[in-house]
């Protein structure tokens, strides 16, 4: 008895891995948030589909586990990667309530990567991924993570940058980062990655701070070396690039 | 004239996205580090392949750009995602030396995600990705990033944890993190993700500190909530989980 937990990537069929496609083809039942089930439904025929609204995640996972234990081949689908703000951990935690069964996590392309590809090469080197949703995490800790990531010059990728109840969180996040980085820092955002209406834009941190974004947007804040090259957000690979990979790096350039 | 920069994921054919497969099928020439070209060669027939040794990255990219400008459809391949310690940024930087041409970055599954899927669900929430290679980045900055990431209780994923010249860097990294996290912190590593000899193990930070790992290994250090559930590394989704998504979170649990 095996339950697949499948990250299907950004949204279109082509963003899933071949492994994900094969897992979904192998499954008899596909379970997910209703919007995600609708994204994949047309590509996998003769399957039983089960969907729930966004907040019924535990119900969804328990239903999938119970179907698996009845002997069905089941896949739970998540957008992006199921191990990044997805359901893989919840399934492992709930599994303790049931008799043993096999779980196979199928990795997918998370928004930091698919959105990054739209903008150019914004990550490249060390980066932090932080969600601005304080539903399950105290805002004070999110602030601490923003401070810490900015303090050591990592590229920062923000998920869930806003919602109806959190319209100024991106501004607050930018104000924290501005304590360590200049207003000219190259940033970018991508809306609706891999879906209809995909839109990406490169700008500076000063302008990002005043921007309204929706919940379908992923935000990238560059480090001190990130550049805007023909409207692509490009973070170089290190602090000194030479073709002979000399080790004469300049640490003082990055100290704050 | 278009140059694809393709992340092919962990190594086996099934780890690449359908989009990556289509880009490689569309290409006439496939360029990459020799080990990577050998991984994909058998799946894409009637292509011209060009490979170089590991350190000849600039040569490899320039050759690909020049072929693109001659009118060929070219793809540069990178393992994982080309925007995470890959070649996407180098191509954008080198492109400035040439007449304009289109670059399309095709995202792939980076080791933090494919390795994560082997271990269970180690990331789940906010995380930092840090390379322990000091070839292009000063060790002092890497130390700062380790301190900062540990200080704010993010899960930490380490790339390039060792090499012939850097055999004790994982130990040094763990010693830094141990200033903020207990020896019992749940950790894990995966060697040869997606390739022959793939091996993953979950352990605690105290044991990880004394481990020898090779350069084909990705290391995961959990946050204060990460658990070992039946030898799977599982980080829960927040600091208080309730099925009604109550906002009564407990910030003191995470302060250091």
Tab-separated table of C-alpha atoms in Angstrom, chain B residues 40-165:
chain	number	residue	atom	x	y	z
B	40	UNK	CA	21.529	12.430	-20.521
B	41	UNK	CA	23.248	11.256	-23.687
B	42	UNK	CA	21.314	8.040	-24.100
B	43	UNK	CA	17.927	9.714	-23.920
B	44	UNK	CA	18.386	12.298	-26.671
B	45	UNK	CA	19.451	10.908	-30.008
B	46	UNK	CA	20.747	12.688	-33.082
B	47	UNK	CA	22.157	15.539	-31.014
B	48	UNK	CA	25.607	17.074	-31.093
B	49	UNK	CA	27.107	16.826	-27.600
B	50	UNK	CA	29.865	19.069	-26.280
B	51	UNK	CA	31.328	18.500	-22.870
B	52	UNK	CA	34.119	19.985	-20.796
B	53	UNK	CA	35.742	19.189	-17.485
B	54	UNK	CA	34.269	20.667	-14.323
B	55	UNK	CA	36.270	23.894	-14.078
B	56	UNK	CA	35.955	24.967	-17.701
B	57	UNK	CA	32.578	26.581	-17.131
B	58	UNK	CA	33.255	29.863	-18.885
B	59	UNK	CA	34.650	28.061	-21.954
B	60	UNK	CA	31.587	25.832	-22.003
B	61	UNK	CA	29.156	28.738	-21.812
B	62	UNK	CA	30.980	30.802	-24.444
B	63	UNK	CA	31.043	27.814	-26.805
B	64	UNK	CA	27.290	27.393	-26.346
B	65	UNK	CA	26.615	31.089	-26.919
B	66	UNK	CA	28.733	31.102	-30.086
B	67	UNK	CA	26.887	28.046	-31.428
B	68	UNK	CA	23.571	29.769	-30.666
B	69	UNK	CA	24.676	32.858	-32.587
B	70	UNK	CA	25.574	30.627	-35.533
B	71	UNK	CA	21.891	29.677	-35.643
B	72	UNK	CA	21.928	26.336	-33.830
B	73	UNK	CA	19.376	25.436	-31.154
B	74	UNK	CA	21.528	24.873	-28.120
B	75	UNK	CA	20.904	23.729	-24.562
B	76	UNK	CA	23.353	24.009	-21.682
B	77	UNK	CA	22.570	21.408	-19.047
B	78	UNK	CA	23.106	21.687	-15.295
B	79	UNK	CA	22.305	19.234	-12.577
B	80	UNK	CA	19.493	20.188	-10.249
B	81	UNK	CA	18.316	23.681	-11.124
B	82	UNK	CA	20.525	25.901	-13.269
B	83	UNK	CA	19.685	28.880	-11.052
B	84	UNK	CA	20.982	27.271	-7.842
B	85	UNK	CA	24.804	27.078	-7.869
B	86	UNK	CA	24.408	26.507	-11.604
B	87	UNK	CA	25.346	28.268	-14.797
B	88	UNK	CA	22.333	30.485	-15.523
B	89	UNK	CA	23.878	33.599	-13.977
B	90	UNK	CA	27.216	33.082	-15.745
B	91	UNK	CA	25.462	32.845	-19.103
B	92	UNK	CA	23.579	36.087	-18.466
B	93	UNK	CA	26.808	37.820	-17.491
B	94	UNK	CA	28.741	36.523	-20.510
B	95	UNK	CA	25.863	37.394	-22.849
B	96	UNK	CA	26.816	41.064	-22.475
B	97	UNK	CA	29.895	40.352	-24.630
B	98	UNK	CA	27.799	39.277	-27.621
B	99	UNK	CA	25.023	40.510	-29.862
B	100	UNK	CA	21.567	39.941	-28.365
B	101	UNK	CA	20.005	36.489	-28.300
B	102	UNK	CA	17.206	34.896	-26.329
B	103	UNK	CA	17.942	32.926	-23.180
B	104	UNK	CA	15.335	30.598	-21.718
B	105	UNK	CA	15.968	29.163	-18.278
B	106	UNK	CA	14.190	25.836	-17.693
B	107	UNK	CA	13.838	25.205	-13.972
B	108	UNK	CA	14.688	21.859	-12.427
B	109	UNK	CA	14.513	20.104	-9.094
B	110	UNK	CA	17.469	21.159	-6.966
B	111	UNK	CA	19.068	18.828	-4.401
B	112	UNK	CA	17.374	20.529	-1.438
B	113	UNK	CA	14.085	19.230	-2.847
B	114	UNK	CA	15.083	15.873	-4.366
B	115	UNK	CA	17.207	15.047	-1.338
B	116	UNK	CA	14.416	16.246	0.899
B	117	UNK	CA	12.018	13.803	-0.754
B	118	UNK	CA	14.383	10.916	0.063
B	119	UNK	CA	14.575	11.899	3.738
B	120	UNK	CA	10.869	12.631	4.186
B	121	UNK	CA	9.824	16.256	4.630
B	122	UNK	CA	12.820	18.031	6.175
B	123	UNK	CA	12.238	21.563	4.832
B	124	UNK	CA	8.461	22.182	4.984
B	125	UNK	CA	8.765	25.725	6.185
B	126	UNK	CA	11.300	28.558	6.085
B	127	UNK	CA	14.771	27.337	5.166
B	128	UNK	CA	18.212	28.499	4.103
B	129	UNK	CA	20.388	26.925	1.438
B	130	UNK	CA	24.099	27.439	2.039
B	131	UNK	CA	27.122	26.134	0.171
B	132	UNK	CA	30.174	25.248	2.233
B	133	UNK	CA	32.436	25.811	-0.766
B	134	UNK	CA	34.667	28.825	-0.147
B	135	UNK	CA	36.096	28.848	-3.675
B	136	UNK	CA	34.200	32.012	-4.622
B	137	UNK	CA	32.860	33.132	-1.237
B	138	UNK	CA	34.907	33.969	1.872
B	139	UNK	CA	34.640	31.423	4.677
B	140	UNK	CA	33.925	34.296	7.098
B	141	UNK	CA	30.710	35.061	5.196
B	142	UNK	CA	29.703	31.405	5.106
B	143	UNK	CA	30.177	31.310	8.888
B	144	UNK	CA	28.048	34.420	9.236
B	145	UNK	CA	25.287	32.807	7.178
B	146	UNK	CA	25.409	29.649	9.286
B	147	UNK	CA	25.196	31.695	12.470
B	148	UNK	CA	22.337	33.844	11.152
B	149	UNK	CA	20.288	30.933	9.812
B	150	UNK	CA	20.662	28.939	13.003
B	151	UNK	CA	19.940	31.971	15.166
B	152	UNK	CA	16.428	32.337	13.722
B	153	UNK	CA	15.556	28.621	13.706
B	154	UNK	CA	15.410	28.032	9.974
B	155	UNK	CA	15.986	24.579	8.556
B	156	UNK	CA	19.409	24.634	6.880
B	157	UNK	CA	20.353	22.727	3.744
B	158	UNK	CA	24.085	22.463	3.000
B	159	UNK	CA	25.458	21.968	-0.481
B	160	UNK	CA	29.088	21.077	-1.207
B	161	UNK	CA	29.624	19.949	2.363
B	162	UNK	CA	33.136	18.734	1.727
B	163	UNK	CA	35.908	18.290	-0.784
B	164	UNK	CA	39.504	17.051	-0.752
B	165	UNK	CA	40.703	20.447	0.490
